[in-house]
XYZ file of C-alpha atoms in Angstrom:
346
model
C 46.232 5.859 6.261
C 47.632 8.188 3.605
C 51.186 9.494 3.815
C 52.101 12.765 2.163
C 55.606 14.168 1.833
C 56.110 17.917 2.114
C 59.301 18.735 4.005
C 58.114 16.341 6.709
C 56.070 13.179 6.480
C 52.463 13.662 7.543
C 50.029 10.866 8.322
C 46.446 11.590 7.307
C 43.711 9.842 9.217
C 40.137 10.630 10.163
C 41.182 12.249 13.449
C 43.745 14.649 11.961
C 42.751 15.340 8.371
C 40.589 18.419 9.088
C 43.321 20.003 11.194
C 45.841 19.234 8.454
C 43.541 20.756 5.823
C 43.196 23.899 7.948
C 46.980 24.185 8.199
C 47.412 23.547 4.468
C 44.930 26.322 3.674
C 46.450 28.728 6.175
C 50.013 28.260 4.951
C 49.017 27.893 1.275
C 50.204 24.347 0.587
C 47.859 23.418 -2.286
C 49.161 19.878 -2.896
C 48.688 18.964 0.756
C 45.235 20.551 0.740
C 44.314 18.465 -2.315
C 45.541 15.299 -0.607
C 43.378 16.115 2.413
C 40.299 16.707 0.247
C 40.911 13.451 -1.636
C 41.146 11.621 1.687
C 37.863 13.152 2.849
C 36.121 12.256 -0.408
C 37.169 8.611 -0.171
C 35.997 8.376 3.451
C 32.685 10.122 2.757
C 29.576 8.282 3.977
C 26.096 9.023 5.303
C 27.547 9.047 8.831
C 29.890 11.989 8.238
C 28.420 13.734 5.163
C 26.604 16.469 7.112
C 29.679 17.403 9.168
C 31.905 17.353 6.079
C 29.357 19.513 4.255
C 29.762 22.135 6.958
C 33.556 21.883 6.832
C 33.714 21.942 3.028
C 31.821 25.229 2.977
C 34.135 26.634 5.648
C 37.233 25.607 3.675
C 35.669 26.694 0.343
C 36.044 23.295 -1.331
C 33.177 23.196 -3.877
C 34.010 19.721 -5.224
C 33.847 18.225 -1.731
C 30.646 20.174 -1.068
C 29.062 18.645 -4.165
C 30.109 15.137 -3.149
C 28.606 15.690 0.294
C 25.303 16.771 -1.251
C 25.271 13.652 -3.445
C 25.489 11.444 -0.353
C 23.033 13.514 1.707
C 20.444 13.566 -1.073
C 20.620 9.854 -1.899
C 20.993 8.572 1.675
C 19.051 11.352 3.342
C 17.382 9.315 6.081
C 20.682 7.731 7.139
C 22.437 11.120 7.086
C 19.671 12.816 9.073
C 19.712 10.069 11.700
C 23.499 10.120 12.064
C 25.181 11.501 15.178
C 27.124 13.893 12.960
C 23.935 15.677 11.912
C 23.540 17.002 15.461
C 27.037 18.544 15.318
C 26.438 20.871 12.367
C 26.064 24.649 12.654
C 22.752 26.473 12.221
C 23.551 27.672 8.696
C 24.265 24.141 7.492
C 21.077 22.947 9.210
C 19.035 25.465 7.241
C 20.704 24.541 3.952
C 19.818 20.871 4.522
C 16.246 21.542 5.681
C 15.490 23.624 2.596
C 17.027 21.075 0.208
C 14.556 20.203 -2.550
C 16.198 16.888 -3.461
C 16.328 15.243 -0.024
C 15.257 11.605 -0.430
C 13.527 11.384 2.946
C 10.130 11.225 4.576
C 9.246 14.570 6.119
C 8.696 12.945 9.506
C 12.362 11.888 9.477
C 13.357 15.484 8.662
C 11.230 16.731 11.578
C 12.712 14.231 14.050
C 16.247 15.088 12.916
C 15.601 18.796 13.466
C 14.421 18.107 17.032
C 17.529 15.997 17.718
C 19.704 18.842 16.414
C 17.791 21.327 18.598
C 18.461 19.239 21.716
C 22.186 19.180 20.936
C 22.156 22.923 20.236
C 20.523 23.581 23.612
C 23.397 21.754 25.278
C 25.922 23.772 23.263
C 24.243 26.971 24.448
C 23.963 25.760 28.071
C 20.178 25.728 27.845
C 17.918 23.162 29.446
C 16.560 21.144 26.476
C 12.897 21.947 27.102
C 10.355 22.038 24.291
C 10.349 25.840 24.474
C 14.132 26.067 24.192
C 14.222 23.614 21.299
C 11.788 25.849 19.451
C 13.894 28.860 20.407
C 17.158 27.490 18.988
C 15.440 26.259 15.826
C 14.142 29.753 15.153
C 12.812 30.289 11.649
C 14.428 27.034 10.501
C 11.354 25.183 11.749
C 9.398 26.635 8.810
C 11.807 24.915 6.401
C 10.363 21.570 7.546
C 7.512 20.756 5.183
C 5.185 19.545 7.917
C 1.971 19.810 5.840
C 3.427 17.288 3.374
C 3.644 14.542 6.018
C 1.181 11.710 5.929
C -1.752 12.765 8.135
C -1.067 9.846 10.475
C 2.576 10.895 10.887
C 1.522 14.440 11.684
C -1.210 13.443 14.120
C 0.921 10.922 16.031
C 4.213 12.812 15.788
C 4.594 16.498 15.026
C 1.156 17.482 16.387
C 1.971 15.942 19.762
C 5.596 17.035 19.958
C 4.807 20.316 21.706
C 7.150 22.206 19.384
C 4.279 23.647 17.349
C 1.981 26.295 18.775
C -1.680 25.453 19.240
C -2.608 27.754 16.342
C -0.021 26.121 14.070
C -1.316 22.657 14.955
C -4.941 23.633 14.344
C -4.132 25.350 11.050
C -2.192 22.344 9.773
C -5.063 20.016 10.679
C -7.358 22.341 8.733
C -4.916 22.244 5.821
C -5.308 18.472 5.682
C -9.092 18.376 6.009
C -10.813 21.650 5.074
C -11.847 22.650 1.580
C -10.893 26.258 2.379
C -7.313 25.931 3.514
C -5.621 28.454 5.831
C -2.406 30.273 4.940
C 0.633 28.594 6.480
C 4.207 29.676 7.108
C 5.284 26.111 6.351
C 5.958 25.035 2.780
C 3.067 22.895 1.535
C 4.795 21.521 -1.579
C 6.442 18.079 -1.232
C 10.151 17.803 -1.930
C 11.019 16.482 -5.356
C 13.548 14.022 -3.977
C 15.671 12.137 -6.484
C 14.414 10.301 -9.542
C 15.667 6.708 -9.603
C 17.468 5.543 -12.722
C 17.423 2.033 -14.182
C 20.332 0.095 -15.620
C 18.803 -2.603 -17.845
C 21.354 -5.243 -18.798
C 19.380 -7.415 -21.232
C 18.366 -6.664 -24.806
C 15.369 -9.009 -24.738
C 13.456 -11.406 -22.516
C 11.665 -14.703 -23.088
C 9.964 -17.631 -21.388
C 9.950 -21.367 -21.991
C 7.913 -24.186 -20.572
C 10.859 -25.590 -18.622
C 12.455 -22.444 -17.189
C 13.040 -20.114 -15.288
C 12.563 -22.180 -12.092
C 13.032 -21.251 -8.410
C 13.724 -23.846 -5.746
C 15.623 -21.892 -3.122
C 18.583 -21.356 -5.439
C 20.420 -18.049 -5.813
C 20.400 -15.836 -8.898
C 23.402 -13.547 -8.779
C 25.448 -11.162 -10.933
C 28.556 -9.033 -10.299
C 28.779 -5.403 -11.382
C 31.089 -2.406 -11.177
C 30.651 1.297 -11.980
C 33.025 4.051 -13.044
C 31.646 6.667 -10.642
C 29.977 6.637 -7.238
C 26.313 5.667 -7.311
C 23.724 4.518 -4.785
C 21.911 1.240 -5.425
C 18.313 1.502 -4.210
C 16.989 -1.869 -5.397
C 16.562 -4.294 -8.269
C 14.118 -4.829 -11.093
C 13.051 -8.496 -11.272
C 11.075 -10.603 -13.719
C 7.806 -12.217 -12.689
C 5.568 -15.107 -13.629
C 5.068 -16.123 -17.252
C 1.929 -18.098 -16.336
C -0.437 -15.370 -15.211
C -0.375 -13.196 -12.110
C 1.562 -14.439 -9.092
C 3.154 -13.253 -5.849
C 6.826 -13.788 -5.092
C 8.863 -13.610 -1.925
C 12.324 -12.239 -2.658
C 15.432 -12.146 -0.487
C 17.589 -9.470 -2.089
C 21.192 -8.869 -1.100
C 24.132 -6.662 -2.014
C 27.683 -7.708 -1.135
C 31.177 -6.321 -1.551
C 34.013 -8.838 -1.581
C 31.744 -11.386 0.082
C 30.666 -9.051 2.888
C 26.914 -8.258 3.020
C 26.172 -4.541 2.746
C 22.374 -4.722 2.620
C 19.681 -7.359 2.475
C 15.922 -7.451 2.678
C 13.096 -9.956 2.397
C 10.209 -8.467 0.456
C 7.139 -9.617 -1.463
C 6.122 -8.362 -4.872
C 3.213 -9.044 -7.196
C 3.728 -9.772 -10.877
C 0.861 -9.388 -13.320
C 1.899 -12.020 -15.831
C 3.554 -9.546 -18.182
C 7.210 -9.419 -19.221
C 7.655 -6.141 -17.328
C 10.178 -5.829 -14.528
C 8.933 -5.380 -10.977
C 10.852 -3.185 -8.538
C 12.048 -4.307 -5.116
C 13.791 -1.858 -2.804
C 16.357 -1.987 -0.033
C 15.531 -0.187 3.202
C 18.098 2.474 2.309
C 20.150 3.172 -0.837
C 23.620 1.614 -0.669
C 26.730 3.616 -1.561
C 28.716 1.978 -4.379
C 32.315 3.056 -4.964
C 33.836 3.085 -8.466
C 36.114 0.428 -9.935
C 35.150 -2.288 -7.439
C 32.973 -5.304 -8.186
C 29.854 -5.831 -6.099
C 27.500 -8.813 -6.064
C 23.745 -8.437 -6.523
C 21.767 -11.516 -5.486
C 18.179 -12.671 -5.133
C 16.572 -15.870 -3.878
C 12.983 -16.130 -5.121
C 10.103 -18.201 -3.845
C 6.961 -18.318 -5.981
C 5.687 -19.458 -9.350
C 8.462 -21.588 -10.804
C 7.954 -20.464 -14.381
C 8.937 -16.866 -15.076
C 10.372 -14.641 -17.734
C 14.149 -14.418 -18.002
C 16.535 -12.074 -19.751
C 18.691 -12.902 -22.731
C 21.234 -11.185 -24.980
C 22.954 -9.748 -21.921
C 25.537 -6.978 -22.193
C 28.869 -6.848 -20.384
C 28.813 -3.030 -20.416
C 25.859 -0.647 -20.179
C 25.965 3.155 -20.363
C 23.347 4.856 -18.163
C 23.638 8.613 -18.476
C 27.064 9.513 -17.114
C 27.575 6.128 -15.430
C 29.066 3.037 -17.066
C 28.109 -0.342 -15.572
C 30.199 -3.459 -16.172
C 28.854 -6.959 -15.529
C 30.512 -10.322 -14.942
C 29.316 -13.727 -13.766
C 29.163 -14.463 -10.036
C 30.240 -17.692 -8.365
C 27.308 -17.186 -5.954
C 24.849 -17.813 -8.777
C 23.482 -21.371 -8.474
C 20.312 -20.932 -10.537
C 21.790 -20.133 -13.921
C 21.860 -16.330 -13.935
C 24.928 -14.870 -15.629
C 25.948 -12.080 -17.964
C 24.192 -13.550 -21.001
C 20.858 -14.403 -19.414
C 18.763 -14.947 -16.313
C 17.270 -12.848 -13.541
C 18.084 -9.424 -12.037
C 17.558 -7.569 -15.317
C 17.755 -4.132 -13.675
C 19.721 -2.239 -11.058
C 17.844 0.749 -9.629
C 20.188 3.562 -8.644
C 20.706 7.233 -7.871
C 23.673 9.094 -9.337
């Protein structure tokens, strides 16, 4: 809870901050307005980003709007599946649906639009029938890039939803399969999404006959950043003795509390390259706080490992700092070991 003094003491919390911001704008109290915006920025997450995007446009707060877009783009599937997405107005819906940099499968975009349409029917006192959902969506439905879905997703999802007309469904099927493709009102170009960036913390790598070994022990490193980023996964070393498959349990923690974890397999080709493993969703990382990246590997015991590690790495506009983790029981630290790369969006 943030306390701000202006004649009277005002408590800012999630339930009152928007009302306080409205009052600050109405009565021209810029310092209070700034405090409200700062509060909203620090509480920003995939759960509330879509609603705050709508509010930031209403209150004409471009910095907050930009921060909302950063979260929505990087954590698009979480944002689209949030309850808050169904509460946005039609104009905000259209701005999200036409976003080129959404990091989401188009089927998730389609499902989110239908969920919004059901909520909009209730707001307009309409029975949420298929026809009424299509009615409230209006031309926004053509902002969903349905022809860019995987054919299986279209056939088992959008094609059977009832929201598309029979002609639209037939034409989209022809778009997938025919050499002479019909003209469509839907955009046929996939979204660009976001390009992942890599923070590589070692200056070289090596292998020796007696290391790096994996026997259920944890390789771990702590890191911090100077601006908000979204960690999507890690780059890991693989076998130094020819091709091999590894099972990896990857985890991200903040102050000992797990934020994301996943068990995934990856194939290494025997080279010193790094091999990417991904979390289910990108994880929001706040600045100036240390997080712990960990992996437990099961596979060929002899692999490449990093050396000449750096305590600070500049990646574009983001500075990463690294320090050793007490969770690391397999030898990984700042100077050498595993987890050579953090994959992130900024």
